[in-house]
Structures are given as C-alpha cells and as structure tokens.
Amino acid sequence: MNFQGELLSWYNTHKRDLPWRSTRDPYLVWLSEVMLQQTRVSQGLGYYNRFIETFPTLHSLAAASEQQVLRLWQGLGYYSRARNMHHTARELLNIHGGHFPATAKELEKLRGIGHYTAAAIASICFGEATAVLDGNVARVLARLTAFNQPVDSPAGIKTLRTFANQLIDPDNPADYNQAMMELGALVCTPGNPSCAECPVSSHCLAFQQRNVASFPIKMGKKPPLKISFFYLVICYQVSDTDYIVLRKRSGEGIWKNMYDFPAIESRVELSEEEIFGHFSQLLQTTGTTFVFGNMSPAYTHQLTHRTITAKFLTAICSSKPVLSSDLEAVPVNALSQYPLPRLIEHYLQR
Ligand code: SF4
C-alpha cells in the first residue's frame, strides 16, 4: 500500500500535462497509446494533435481512406499500426455499434490491440484493474525486484505480468498504470535513472543493493539484416507539368500500400553495370526514349530489424511512358497526397 500511495502522490505532482491525460474517451486513449509506442512524446505530440484535428472521432477515422490515414502517419514509422487502427475503427463501427469493449480480454480480440494497449484502455477508460507492461514498466519492475530473468524472454514477461497485476492499485488502476509509465519515462530511465529523486526508492531492491546498472537483464538481440535498394526514378514532362512515377507497394511488408519507386532489392551490393542493365530493360518496355542521370549517393535508413542502404537512379523520358499496373505517374505538385516511407521523403526533399 505504501508503494502505491507514494507512487500516486508523486504522479499527482509531477505528471506531464498531456492532452490524452484529460480524457477517458477510449478512441483518444487508444490513439495515444498506439501512436506513442516506439515514439518519444515530443515527436508523437504533433502527430497526435494533427490526427485528432483530421479524425476527431471513431466515425471520422472509419470513414477515411487508408491512403489518407497513412499520409497523416507518414514519418512515424511502424505503418502496420495505422493500417490496423483504420481496420479496427471500421470493425468497431460495423460490428460493435461504434462502442469499445470494456474489458482488456475483449479489446485484445481487435486487430492491432495487444495486451499493453488493451490494459491501458480498459484501466484508463473503464476502471479495470489490469496492469500495463511495456518496456518502460518492465524496466521499473525489474529494478524494483532485482529481477534475475531476461525481461524480454517469454518466461520473464509472464512472471513480470503476474507481479504487475498483484501490484496494481485496484481502487485507482487508471492513475496507477499511468504513474508506472511516467516513472519509467521520467525517473527510472534506461541509461541513467534518477534514483535520488525516485518516489519509490525505499522499495527498490536494485537501489538498495547498489546494483541498478545490472537491471534489466535482456536477451541478446540479433544484428539487423543489411539490405540494398536500388531505385529507378522515372520522370517526364507533358504540357509543362512534371511527372514522377511511383510504385504502390503490395504484399505484406512494413510499407504495404505506401508508395516508393520501381526497385531492385538485394542482400548484396550490385555493380552500376548490373543496375543500369536491369533498369534499361525495364524502360525499354515503356515505349519511349530515355536518358539516365547520375546514381545518387547512398542513403541509409534504419528499421528495427533491417538496415537499408538505398541508391536512386533517375531516368528522364522524352514522352509519357507506358506503365505496368503497379506503377502510377503522379504530377510532382500532387506528391503530398501520397503516403511515402521516410526514406523516399528524404530523397525527394533533397
Ligand atoms: Fe528505478 Fe532507481 Fe527508482 Fe529503483 S530507485 S525504481 S532503479 S529510479
């Protein structure tokens, strides 16, 4: 009880004033929790505000096209989160009458809502005493208990979840969960925790053992896969309008339904000769003449499990090319309507 009381009293004084803290609307809490996964609050705040200005309600999100939703999400990464939110908004409207289920168990049945998000919505919006457990909270719990298992192993997660659910304040699960997340974000930070300012240091085993730096224990991560992208940027002009050819990505990849350019994807570096040869063949099917520009310098783009190195080769066509069905010629001044991976956005900006 002491632990909960001390934590909540600290939270009431020190919590940041964030827009989603003043609402119990499950749509807004859902959006904030999904948007802020893997994203710093300072970066997510602008996205959150723009998103709710454009889609203030579940109904407005469900009525939007996926392209509009992805465009608004552009730059945040982890685009499956946006696709899943859009899908689930429609499902909530069509199957659940526009209402969110009130329990974590039922919420978890919806696409894109995992244990963490379900616990956050159920506790904050419906008062259910289910504890959240994300990386921040796992780190705090591991230090509090000097937890000797990896926090990212299935057995470690299971034990921490049981412990988290024993520790939650059943009378105020909404604030308790947010207080744990806030403590992990502001005080019990990954690199250099502020133990001297910590409201629960008297309960912390790692602190008492002067061994905070040893926790949390983590399993070794595989190094990211290295992958090379060679992009072909086809440009042409008709009646004073400049066009650029985009490719809509299909399949189940992370950039599904976003736009980039025709590309060769390779695990090994290719010679310029091989790249020019491949793209010459492609361009010869377009029924127009073309000249290549220079190959761009390499752009590096880091994803969670991949390091992408991309080079871009421009080809200027003398007239409108005949394009396959996955390609679309877009006037340059209409590019802002298309959801683009950040890598492509960077290239175009430069
Ligand atoms: Fe984290 Fe230090 Fe507080 Fe322990 S005392 S919970 S390590 S900030």
Short mmCIF file of C-alpha atoms in Angstrom, two decimals, residues 227-233 247 249 260-282 295 308-313:
data_model
loop_
_atom_site.label_atom_id
_atom_site.label_comp_id
_atom_site.label_asym_id
_atom_site.label_seq_id
_atom_site.Cartn_x
_atom_site.Cartn_y
_atom_site.Cartn_z
CA ILE A 227 19.67 -4.87 -47.42
CA SER A 228 20.37 -2.74 -50.51
CA PHE A 229 17.64 -0.97 -52.50
CA PHE A 230 18.35 0.42 -55.96
CA TYR A 231 15.53 2.70 -57.04
CA LEU A 232 14.60 3.88 -60.50
CA VAL A 233 13.08 7.38 -60.51
CA ARG A 247 5.09 2.30 -57.28
CA ARG A 249 3.82 -1.45 -52.59
CA ASP A 260 8.06 4.32 -53.48
CA PHE A 261 9.71 3.73 -56.89
CA PRO A 262 10.40 0.64 -59.01
CA ALA A 263 13.35 -1.07 -57.31
CA ILE A 264 15.80 -3.90 -57.13
CA GLU A 265 16.13 -5.23 -53.58
CA SER A 266 19.29 -7.19 -52.91
CA ARG A 267 21.20 -8.69 -49.96
CA VAL A 268 24.47 -7.91 -51.79
CA GLU A 269 25.89 -4.74 -53.35
CA LEU A 270 25.34 -4.70 -57.14
CA SER A 271 27.65 -3.11 -59.69
CA GLU A 272 26.45 0.02 -61.56
CA GLU A 273 26.61 -2.05 -64.74
CA GLU A 274 24.11 -4.57 -63.35
CA ILE A 275 21.78 -1.83 -62.14
CA PHE A 276 21.85 0.16 -65.40
CA GLY A 277 21.32 -3.08 -67.34
CA HIS A 278 18.29 -4.10 -65.28
CA PHE A 279 16.63 -0.69 -65.46
CA SER A 280 17.38 -0.31 -69.20
CA GLN A 281 15.41 -3.49 -69.82
CA LEU A 282 12.51 -2.18 -67.75
CA MET A 295 23.39 7.47 -59.47
CA ILE A 308 18.55 -0.32 -45.65
CA THR A 309 21.09 1.32 -47.93
CA ALA A 310 19.37 2.93 -50.90
CA LYS A 311 20.64 4.48 -54.12
CA PHE A 312 18.48 6.31 -56.64
CA LEU A 313 18.94 6.45 -60.39
#
